[in-house]
Amino acid sequence: MSEAEAVRVIGLWASPFVIRVLIALKLKGVKYELVEEVVGKKSELLLRSNPVHKKIPVLLHHGKPISESLIIVQYIDEVWSSDAPAFLHADPYTRAVQRFWAQYVDDKGTDDGGKDQAAEQLSAALQLLEEAFVKLSQGKHYFGGDSVGYLDIALVSYVGWVKAVEKIAGVTLLDKAKVPNLVAWADRLCTHPAVVDAIPDADKFVEFSVTYGSFSKPIINGPK
Amino acid sequence: MAGGDELKLLGFWGSPFVLRARLALSFKGLSYEYVEEDLKNKSELLLQSNPVHKKVPVLIHNGKPVCETQVIVQYLDEVYGANGRPSLLPVDPYDRAMARFWAAYIDDKLLSSLMMMSMGKTEEEKAEGRKQSSGAVETLEGALKECSKGKPFFGGDSVGYVDVVLGGFVAWVRIIDRMTGLKIFDSSKTPILAAWLERFGSLDAAKAVMPDVQRLVELSKMRQV
């Protein structure tokens, strides 16, 4: 079995949860094979590998499946612990804060609130994340400080969609005036070598949304 | 750890999430100050310590707050991981991923279905809750079989992360059983889980923090009025 065959990701390029896993693997320099699902039709491999939720992403490591994106990211961090800086901070308290905000990001990201409420809630959430960034980065580039960390990975995965929503709805969410640090962080992180290929241009996400109708449901919930 | 290590837990006696945090503290043999919150009149300390959610439990360690139950349990496990204190999460990365997966499943599927079943606004909603919780419990039966490999707990020979996470619901499962006459962990359908429930509930470290079931029944009735 080749090195790449040992690590496979079942996913779809447009899913923020899949994007997380790809970024994590790229940061650790791990070669992998992406097995792309077809929207609207779940493969046998997916159903076998994640029988409980039948959702992407699934990481297959030497055939053993791991599901749930943040669990996968932690697994990658622990298995390839000697490659690249750790995603989770060495200090348990900082780790707890990173985990808290990652959970917050997912609670807000998968919120099924009404459209009008959604923009308002997202704005409020971004404001809190702006403050969290200032505290956690301590003047450095990332939530993780000098290196891309757990919370960076969790949050940047949504940026492609946020930019797509800005285009579709004609709103500014990543507003330089309101969340300057987050805007700078997003611009910086999206050009990082481990991220740039994992997050295509906003137009691609817009196109996806046009092709498949709702932009959030098929992605957030995985292909049905 | 040297003297001056101060642990405080802000909680509410009827919350399964607070119970989870207390179970973790109990199983790790840790001393702490417990502060009972009046959820209708939240303390300044709570509002300051958890400004984002304003919810319990909050663990305050030497003045620094940790919020969200699963974050708290993992924090305690990591800080108090040596010196003969039992470890809740396993060592192997794959086993850890499995433990986290089932813990997430419990909060995602079991919690929502139990809530629908007991607090649903219509009979249809409650019936849907019963159906979903039945499915979730069956899945957990399979999970326990897989994780325990014939041993008493999800963690194997001793209580682990998933046991503590599910343990938070033990009291709640008992009151739902009492109030509905149904058995959520039915020994004829899910024998391994039913046995786990009895076994876990009878452990000293669990009994020490388990709320009184009758009190919980009364609280639950009050909430439905």
Short mmCIF file of C-alpha atoms in Angstrom, two decimals:
data_model
loop_
_atom_site.label_atom_id
_atom_site.label_comp_id
_atom_site.label_asym_id
_atom_site.label_seq_id
_atom_site.Cartn_x
_atom_site.Cartn_y
_atom_site.Cartn_z
CA MET A 1 0.00 0.00 0.00
CA SER A 2 1.44 3.37 -0.96
CA GLU A 3 1.75 6.13 1.56
CA ALA A 4 -1.13 8.05 0.02
CA GLU A 5 -3.38 4.99 0.04
CA ALA A 6 -2.89 4.67 3.78
CA VAL A 7 -4.74 7.96 4.26
CA ARG A 8 -8.00 8.62 2.46
CA VAL A 9 -10.59 11.30 2.98
CA ILE A 10 -14.19 10.73 1.91
CA GLY A 11 -15.61 14.14 1.18
CA LEU A 12 -16.67 16.95 -1.06
CA TRP A 13 -14.55 20.02 -1.83
CA ALA A 14 -17.30 22.46 -0.89
CA SER A 15 -17.93 21.21 2.64
CA PRO A 16 -16.30 23.35 5.36
CA PHE A 17 -15.97 20.22 7.46
CA VAL A 18 -14.05 18.41 4.74
CA ILE A 19 -11.93 21.53 4.16
CA ARG A 20 -10.84 21.33 7.80
CA VAL A 21 -9.53 17.82 7.39
CA LEU A 22 -7.64 18.65 4.19
CA ILE A 23 -6.00 21.69 5.79
CA ALA A 24 -4.98 19.62 8.81
CA LEU A 25 -3.41 16.93 6.62
CA LYS A 26 -1.63 19.49 4.46
CA LEU A 27 -0.24 21.27 7.54
CA LYS A 28 1.27 17.99 8.70
CA GLY A 29 2.58 17.21 5.22
CA VAL A 30 0.57 13.98 5.06
CA LYS A 31 -0.16 12.61 1.59
CA TYR A 32 -3.76 11.54 1.14
CA GLU A 33 -6.30 10.53 -1.44
CA LEU A 34 -9.56 12.48 -1.63
CA VAL A 35 -12.49 10.26 -2.52
CA GLU A 36 -15.10 12.71 -3.78
CA GLU A 37 -18.74 12.01 -3.08
CA VAL A 38 -21.40 12.83 -5.65
CA VAL A 39 -23.92 15.36 -4.32
CA GLY A 40 -27.25 13.68 -3.67
CA LYS A 41 -25.92 10.11 -3.73
CA LYS A 42 -23.97 8.56 -0.88
CA SER A 43 -21.36 5.99 -1.82
CA GLU A 44 -21.19 2.48 -0.41
CA LEU A 45 -17.83 3.38 1.06
CA LEU A 46 -19.31 6.33 2.96
CA LEU A 47 -22.26 4.33 4.25
CA ARG A 48 -19.92 1.55 5.40
CA SER A 49 -17.39 3.92 6.96
CA ASN A 50 -19.85 6.16 8.80
CA PRO A 51 -22.95 4.03 9.35
CA VAL A 52 -24.08 6.11 12.33
CA HIS A 53 -24.31 9.51 10.65
CA LYS A 54 -23.71 8.70 6.94
CA LYS A 55 -21.96 12.07 6.62
CA ILE A 56 -18.74 13.48 5.31
CA PRO A 57 -15.92 13.93 6.11
CA VAL A 58 -14.59 10.52 7.03
CA LEU A 59 -10.87 9.91 7.42
CA LEU A 60 -9.74 6.40 6.60
CA HIS A 61 -6.37 5.64 8.16
CA HIS A 62 -5.11 2.19 7.20
CA GLY A 63 -8.75 1.35 6.58
CA LYS A 64 -10.00 2.47 10.02
CA PRO A 65 -12.67 5.17 9.79
CA ILE A 66 -12.76 8.32 11.91
CA SER A 67 -15.74 10.68 11.63
CA GLU A 68 -16.69 14.20 12.80
CA SER A 69 -14.36 16.91 11.49
CA LEU A 70 -13.01 18.29 14.77
CA ILE A 71 -12.45 14.79 16.10
CA ILE A 72 -10.56 13.99 12.89
CA VAL A 73 -8.43 17.16 13.25
CA GLN A 74 -7.50 16.18 16.83
CA TYR A 75 -6.70 12.65 15.66
CA ILE A 76 -4.40 14.01 12.94
CA ASP A 77 -2.72 16.25 15.51
CA GLU A 78 -2.11 13.30 17.83
CA VAL A 79 -1.00 10.73 15.24
CA TRP A 80 1.35 13.05 13.33
CA SER A 81 2.51 14.78 16.50
CA SER A 82 6.10 15.11 15.37
CA ASP A 83 5.16 16.81 12.09
CA ALA A 84 4.54 20.54 12.11
CA PRO A 85 3.62 22.49 15.24
CA ALA A 86 0.79 21.03 17.32
CA PHE A 87 -2.67 22.32 16.50
CA LEU A 88 -3.73 22.22 20.12
CA HIS A 89 -1.70 24.33 22.52
CA ALA A 90 0.64 22.70 25.00
CA ASP A 91 -0.99 24.47 27.93
CA PRO A 92 -4.25 22.76 29.06
CA TYR A 93 -6.01 26.04 29.84
CA THR A 94 -5.29 27.54 26.42
CA ARG A 95 -6.41 24.23 24.89
CA ALA A 96 -9.70 24.50 26.80
CA VAL A 97 -10.22 28.02 25.45
CA GLN A 98 -9.46 26.84 21.88
CA ARG A 99 -11.95 23.97 22.27
CA PHE A 100 -14.57 26.32 23.69
CA TRP A 101 -14.39 28.65 20.70
CA ALA A 102 -14.26 25.80 18.17
CA GLN A 103 -17.50 24.48 19.67
CA TYR A 104 -18.95 28.00 19.54
CA VAL A 105 -18.02 28.29 15.86
CA ASP A 106 -19.80 25.02 15.08
CA ASP A 107 -22.88 25.94 17.11
CA LYS A 108 -23.21 29.19 15.15
CA GLY A 109 -22.13 27.73 11.82
CA THR A 110 -24.81 25.08 11.83
CA ASP A 111 -27.55 27.25 13.31
CA ASP A 112 -30.79 26.87 11.43
CA GLY A 113 -32.14 30.32 12.22
CA GLY A 114 -34.21 32.28 9.74
CA LYS A 115 -32.42 34.23 7.00
CA ASP A 116 -32.73 37.68 8.59
CA GLN A 117 -31.76 36.43 12.00
CA ALA A 118 -28.87 34.53 10.48
CA ALA A 119 -27.06 37.65 9.21
CA GLU A 120 -27.53 39.41 12.55
CA GLN A 121 -26.42 36.40 14.56
CA LEU A 122 -23.43 35.89 12.29
CA SER A 123 -22.42 39.52 12.77
CA ALA A 124 -22.63 39.19 16.55
CA ALA A 125 -20.67 35.94 16.46
CA LEU A 126 -17.93 37.53 14.33
CA GLN A 127 -17.66 40.33 16.85
CA LEU A 128 -17.07 37.87 19.68
CA LEU A 129 -14.55 35.99 17.55
CA GLU A 130 -12.75 39.27 16.81
CA GLU A 131 -12.31 39.79 20.56
CA ALA A 132 -11.26 36.17 21.05
CA PHE A 133 -8.66 36.59 18.31
CA VAL A 134 -7.09 39.60 19.97
CA LYS A 135 -6.84 37.69 23.27
CA LEU A 136 -5.60 34.39 21.86
CA SER A 137 -3.22 35.60 19.16
CA GLN A 138 -1.38 37.93 21.57
CA GLY A 139 -0.31 40.07 18.65
CA LYS A 140 0.78 37.13 16.52
CA HIS A 141 -0.69 35.98 13.20
CA TYR A 142 -3.08 33.22 14.20
CA PHE A 143 -5.52 32.17 16.92
CA GLY A 144 -2.83 29.59 17.60
CA GLY A 145 -0.17 32.32 17.98
CA ASP A 146 2.85 31.81 15.73
CA SER A 147 1.47 28.76 14.00
CA VAL A 148 -1.87 27.72 12.53
CA GLY A 149 -3.82 26.02 15.31
CA TYR A 150 -7.00 24.12 16.06
CA LEU A 151 -9.25 27.17 16.16
CA ASP A 152 -7.70 28.63 12.98
CA ILE A 153 -8.52 25.39 11.18
CA ALA A 154 -12.05 25.26 12.61
CA LEU A 155 -12.91 28.81 11.60
CA VAL A 156 -11.09 29.32 8.28
CA SER A 157 -13.04 26.40 6.84
CA TYR A 158 -16.13 28.64 6.71
CA VAL A 159 -14.44 31.57 4.98
CA GLY A 160 -15.16 30.39 1.43
CA TRP A 161 -18.87 30.21 2.24
CA VAL A 162 -18.92 33.49 4.14
CA LYS A 163 -17.44 35.21 1.09
CA ALA A 164 -19.99 33.46 -1.14
CA VAL A 165 -22.85 34.63 1.10
CA GLU A 166 -21.46 38.18 0.86
CA LYS A 167 -21.74 37.98 -2.93
CA ILE A 168 -25.13 36.26 -3.03
CA ALA A 169 -26.82 38.44 -0.39
CA GLY A 170 -24.89 41.61 -1.19
CA VAL A 171 -23.82 42.08 2.43
CA THR A 172 -20.45 42.64 4.03
CA LEU A 173 -19.82 40.20 6.84
CA LEU A 174 -16.03 40.33 7.00
CA ASP A 175 -16.17 44.08 7.53
CA LYS A 176 -12.77 45.76 7.95
CA ALA A 177 -14.40 48.48 10.01
CA LYS A 178 -16.06 46.08 12.47
CA VAL A 179 -13.74 43.06 12.59
CA PRO A 180 -10.36 44.32 11.32
CA ASN A 181 -8.30 41.60 12.96
CA LEU A 182 -10.48 38.81 11.60
CA VAL A 183 -10.32 40.28 8.09
CA ALA A 184 -6.52 40.47 8.24
CA TRP A 185 -6.39 36.96 9.69
CA ALA A 186 -8.64 35.55 6.96
CA ASP A 187 -6.65 37.21 4.17
CA ARG A 188 -3.39 35.98 5.63
CA LEU A 189 -4.53 32.43 6.35
CA CYS A 190 -6.26 31.95 3.00
CA THR A 191 -2.92 32.47 1.23
CA HIS A 192 -1.10 30.02 3.51
CA PRO A 193 0.27 27.10 1.43
CA ALA A 194 -1.71 24.53 3.40
CA VAL A 195 -4.95 26.46 2.96
CA VAL A 196 -4.81 28.07 -0.48
CA ASP A 197 -5.67 24.87 -2.37
CA ALA A 198 -8.26 23.69 0.13
CA ILE A 199 -10.43 26.81 -0.13
CA PRO A 200 -11.32 27.66 -3.74
CA ASP A 201 -12.46 31.10 -4.86
CA ALA A 202 -15.78 32.43 -3.52
CA ASP A 203 -17.22 32.25 -7.05
CA LYS A 204 -16.92 28.47 -6.99
CA PHE A 205 -19.04 28.34 -3.83
CA VAL A 206 -21.58 30.68 -5.41
CA GLU A 207 -21.70 28.39 -8.46
CA PHE A 208 -22.19 25.37 -6.19
CA SER A 209 -25.05 27.10 -4.46
CA VAL A 210 -26.68 27.97 -7.78
CA THR A 211 -26.29 24.40 -9.06
CA TYR A 212 -27.62 22.68 -5.98
CA GLY A 213 -30.18 25.20 -4.75
CA SER A 214 -29.64 25.93 -1.09
CA PHE A 215 -26.01 26.61 -0.32
CA SER A 216 -25.98 25.60 3.26
CA LYS A 217 -28.06 22.46 3.57
CA PRO A 218 -26.16 20.06 1.31
CA ILE A 219 -22.90 21.23 2.77
CA ILE A 220 -23.71 21.48 6.43
CA ASN A 221 -25.62 18.25 6.45
CA GLY A 222 -23.54 16.42 3.90
CA PRO A 223 -24.92 14.97 0.69
CA LYS A 224 -28.34 13.39 1.23
CA MET B 1 0.17 19.77 42.99
CA ALA B 2 1.25 22.24 45.63
CA GLY B 3 -1.22 23.91 47.99
CA GLY B 4 -3.13 26.84 46.56
CA ASP B 5 -4.75 24.79 43.82
CA GLU B 6 -8.34 26.00 43.92
CA LEU B 7 -11.20 24.36 42.11
CA LYS B 8 -14.70 25.77 42.10
CA LEU B 9 -17.74 24.52 40.20
CA LEU B 10 -20.75 26.72 39.48
CA GLY B 11 -23.78 24.53 38.97
CA PHE B 12 -27.42 23.70 39.31
CA TRP B 13 -28.40 20.48 41.09
CA GLY B 14 -30.93 19.47 38.42
CA SER B 15 -28.65 19.82 35.39
CA PRO B 16 -27.31 16.66 33.72
CA PHE B 17 -24.39 18.70 32.37
CA VAL B 18 -23.40 19.87 35.82
CA LEU B 19 -23.75 16.27 36.99
CA ARG B 20 -21.30 15.24 34.29
CA ALA B 21 -18.71 17.73 35.52
CA ARG B 22 -19.27 16.55 39.13
CA LEU B 23 -18.87 12.93 38.04
CA ALA B 24 -15.54 13.77 36.41
CA LEU B 25 -14.36 15.54 39.57
CA SER B 26 -15.61 12.65 41.69
CA PHE B 27 -13.99 9.90 39.64
CA LYS B 28 -10.71 11.77 39.59
CA GLY B 29 -10.87 12.16 43.36
CA LEU B 30 -10.66 15.95 43.27
CA SER B 31 -11.79 18.36 45.98
CA TYR B 32 -13.62 21.48 44.95
CA GLU B 33 -16.03 24.11 46.17
CA TYR B 34 -19.51 23.66 44.76
CA VAL B 35 -21.59 26.80 44.24
CA GLU B 36 -25.30 26.28 43.64
CA GLU B 37 -26.68 28.85 41.20
CA ASP B 38 -30.21 30.18 41.12
CA LEU B 39 -30.78 30.07 37.37
CA LYS B 40 -33.54 32.67 37.64
CA ASN B 41 -31.11 35.01 39.39
CA LYS B 42 -27.64 34.25 38.05
CA SER B 43 -24.68 35.37 40.11
CA GLU B 44 -22.21 38.04 39.02
CA LEU B 45 -19.53 35.38 39.14
CA LEU B 46 -21.41 33.18 36.67
CA LEU B 47 -22.16 36.06 34.29
CA GLN B 48 -18.53 37.16 34.40
CA SER B 49 -17.11 33.66 34.06
CA ASN B 50 -19.32 32.60 31.16
CA PRO B 51 -20.30 35.85 29.42
CA VAL B 52 -20.88 34.12 26.08
CA HIS B 53 -23.47 31.54 27.20
CA LYS B 54 -24.24 32.51 30.82
CA LYS B 55 -24.78 28.81 31.57
CA VAL B 56 -23.69 26.20 34.07
CA PRO B 57 -21.51 24.28 34.61
CA VAL B 58 -18.50 26.56 34.86
CA LEU B 59 -15.28 25.27 36.34
CA ILE B 60 -13.09 27.94 37.90
CA HIS B 61 -9.50 26.80 38.39
CA ASN B 62 -7.36 29.24 40.34
CA GLY B 63 -9.67 32.02 39.21
CA LYS B 64 -9.68 31.05 35.53
CA PRO B 65 -13.02 29.89 34.08
CA VAL B 66 -13.52 26.85 31.83
CA CYS B 67 -16.92 26.52 30.12
CA GLU B 68 -18.84 23.82 28.20
CA THR B 69 -19.12 20.46 29.87
CA GLN B 70 -17.07 18.33 27.51
CA VAL B 71 -14.32 20.99 27.48
CA ILE B 72 -14.36 20.94 31.30
CA VAL B 73 -14.11 17.15 31.49
CA GLN B 74 -11.21 17.03 29.03
CA TYR B 75 -9.48 19.88 30.88
CA LEU B 76 -9.73 18.05 34.21
CA ASP B 77 -8.48 14.88 32.58
CA GLU B 78 -5.44 16.67 31.14
CA VAL B 79 -4.50 18.76 34.17
CA TYR B 80 -5.00 15.94 36.66
CA GLY B 81 -3.66 13.18 34.47
CA ALA B 82 -0.78 11.91 36.58
CA ASN B 83 0.04 10.84 40.13
CA GLY B 84 -2.20 7.82 40.18
CA ARG B 85 -5.36 9.69 39.23
CA PRO B 86 -7.44 7.65 36.79
CA SER B 87 -7.35 8.81 33.18
CA LEU B 88 -10.72 9.22 31.52
CA LEU B 89 -9.60 9.38 27.88
CA PRO B 90 -7.59 6.42 26.54
CA VAL B 91 -3.98 6.78 25.37
CA ASP B 92 -4.25 5.48 21.80
CA PRO B 93 -5.28 8.20 19.28
CA TYR B 94 -7.82 5.96 17.53
CA ASP B 95 -9.44 4.94 20.82
CA ARG B 96 -9.53 8.60 21.83
CA ALA B 97 -11.25 9.49 18.55
CA MET B 98 -13.82 6.74 19.19
CA ALA B 99 -14.45 8.00 22.75
CA ARG B 100 -14.92 11.57 21.47
CA PHE B 101 -17.19 10.30 18.69
CA TRP B 102 -19.54 8.52 21.10
CA ALA B 103 -19.50 11.44 23.51
CA ALA B 104 -20.53 13.72 20.64
CA TYR B 105 -23.22 11.23 19.61
CA ILE B 106 -24.67 11.18 23.12
CA ASP B 107 -24.97 14.96 23.15
CA ASP B 108 -26.21 15.14 19.58
CA LYS B 109 -28.72 12.29 19.28
CA LEU B 110 -29.54 11.00 22.74
CA LEU B 111 -29.93 14.38 24.39
CA SER B 112 -32.19 15.85 21.71
CA SER B 113 -34.42 12.77 21.57
CA LEU B 114 -34.76 12.54 25.38
CA MET B 115 -35.71 16.20 25.47
CA MET B 116 -38.27 15.76 22.70
CA MET B 117 -39.68 12.73 24.49
CA SER B 118 -40.03 14.35 27.88
CA MET B 119 -40.65 17.99 27.02
CA GLY B 120 -42.30 17.82 23.60
CA LYS B 121 -45.16 20.26 23.21
CA THR B 122 -47.48 17.87 21.43
CA GLU B 123 -48.21 14.17 21.64
CA GLU B 124 -46.77 13.74 18.13
CA GLU B 125 -43.54 15.40 19.17
CA LYS B 126 -43.27 13.21 22.25
CA ALA B 127 -43.95 10.10 20.19
CA GLU B 128 -41.25 11.15 17.70
CA GLY B 129 -38.92 11.66 20.66
CA ARG B 130 -39.66 8.15 21.92
CA LYS B 131 -38.93 6.73 18.48
CA GLN B 132 -35.67 8.63 18.09
CA SER B 133 -34.45 7.87 21.59
CA SER B 134 -35.19 4.21 21.02
CA GLY B 135 -32.95 4.30 17.95
CA ALA B 136 -30.24 6.23 19.76
CA VAL B 137 -30.25 3.82 22.70
CA GLU B 138 -29.95 0.84 20.36
CA THR B 139 -26.98 2.45 18.65
CA LEU B 140 -25.38 3.10 22.05
CA GLU B 141 -25.89 -0.54 23.00
CA GLY B 142 -23.76 -1.44 19.99
CA ALA B 143 -21.22 1.21 20.93
CA LEU B 144 -20.91 -0.09 24.49
CA LYS B 145 -20.40 -3.63 23.21
CA GLU B 146 -17.65 -2.40 20.87
CA CYS B 147 -15.89 -0.08 23.31
CA SER B 148 -16.06 -2.25 26.41
CA LYS B 149 -15.08 -5.51 24.69
CA GLY B 150 -16.93 -7.44 27.37
CA LYS B 151 -15.62 -5.33 30.24
CA PRO B 152 -17.91 -3.38 32.58
CA PHE B 153 -17.53 0.15 31.14
CA PHE B 154 -17.11 2.11 27.90
CA GLY B 155 -13.65 2.78 29.29
CA GLY B 156 -13.01 -0.94 29.78
CA ASP B 157 -12.12 -2.08 33.29
CA SER B 158 -12.63 1.37 34.72
CA VAL B 159 -14.86 4.37 34.12
CA GLY B 160 -13.80 6.39 31.09
CA TYR B 161 -14.78 9.54 29.21
CA VAL B 162 -17.91 8.14 27.58
CA ASP B 163 -19.09 6.63 30.88
CA VAL B 164 -18.87 10.07 32.50
CA VAL B 165 -20.60 11.77 29.56
CA LEU B 166 -23.47 9.25 29.57
CA GLY B 167 -23.39 9.20 33.35
CA GLY B 168 -24.67 12.76 33.41
CA PHE B 169 -27.96 11.44 32.06
CA VAL B 170 -28.37 8.57 34.52
CA ALA B 171 -30.60 10.51 36.89
CA TRP B 172 -32.60 11.93 34.03
CA VAL B 173 -33.14 8.50 32.46
CA ARG B 174 -34.39 7.27 35.84
CA ILE B 175 -36.93 10.06 36.19
CA ILE B 176 -38.20 9.67 32.65
CA ASP B 177 -38.63 5.97 33.38
CA ARG B 178 -40.50 6.81 36.56
CA MET B 179 -42.71 9.44 34.98
CA THR B 180 -43.57 7.65 31.75
CA GLY B 181 -43.55 4.07 32.94
CA LEU B 182 -41.27 3.28 30.00
CA LYS B 183 -37.79 1.89 30.38
CA ILE B 184 -35.31 3.81 28.28
CA PHE B 185 -32.52 1.31 28.91
CA ASP B 186 -34.75 -1.72 28.70
CA SER B 187 -32.96 -4.89 29.77
CA SER B 188 -34.87 -6.95 27.21
CA LYS B 189 -33.90 -4.68 24.29
CA THR B 190 -30.58 -3.22 25.41
CA PRO B 191 -29.31 -5.59 28.11
CA ILE B 192 -25.71 -4.32 28.15
CA LEU B 193 -26.77 -0.70 28.64
CA ALA B 194 -29.34 -1.66 31.27
CA ALA B 195 -26.62 -3.50 33.19
CA TRP B 196 -24.26 -0.54 32.72
CA LEU B 197 -26.88 1.83 34.18
CA GLU B 198 -27.18 -0.25 37.37
CA ARG B 199 -23.47 -0.80 37.66
CA PHE B 200 -22.51 2.84 37.06
CA GLY B 201 -25.21 4.14 39.36
CA SER B 202 -24.02 1.95 42.20
CA LEU B 203 -20.41 3.17 42.14
CA ASP B 204 -19.48 5.21 45.21
CA ALA B 205 -18.04 8.04 43.12
CA ALA B 206 -21.34 8.25 41.21
CA LYS B 207 -23.60 7.93 44.26
CA ALA B 208 -21.71 10.75 45.94
CA VAL B 209 -22.94 13.28 43.36
CA MET B 210 -26.15 11.76 41.99
CA PRO B 211 -29.16 14.03 42.64
CA ASP B 212 -32.21 12.66 44.39
CA VAL B 213 -34.55 11.14 41.81
CA GLN B 214 -37.74 12.15 43.63
CA ARG B 215 -36.58 15.76 43.79
CA LEU B 216 -35.87 15.64 40.06
CA VAL B 217 -39.35 14.27 39.36
CA GLU B 218 -40.85 17.20 41.27
CA LEU B 219 -38.62 19.67 39.43
CA SER B 220 -39.63 18.16 36.11
CA LYS B 221 -43.33 18.38 36.97
CA MET B 222 -42.90 22.03 37.95
CA ARG B 223 -41.28 22.80 34.61
CA GLN B 224 -44.13 21.26 32.67
CA VAL B 225 -46.72 23.47 34.35
#
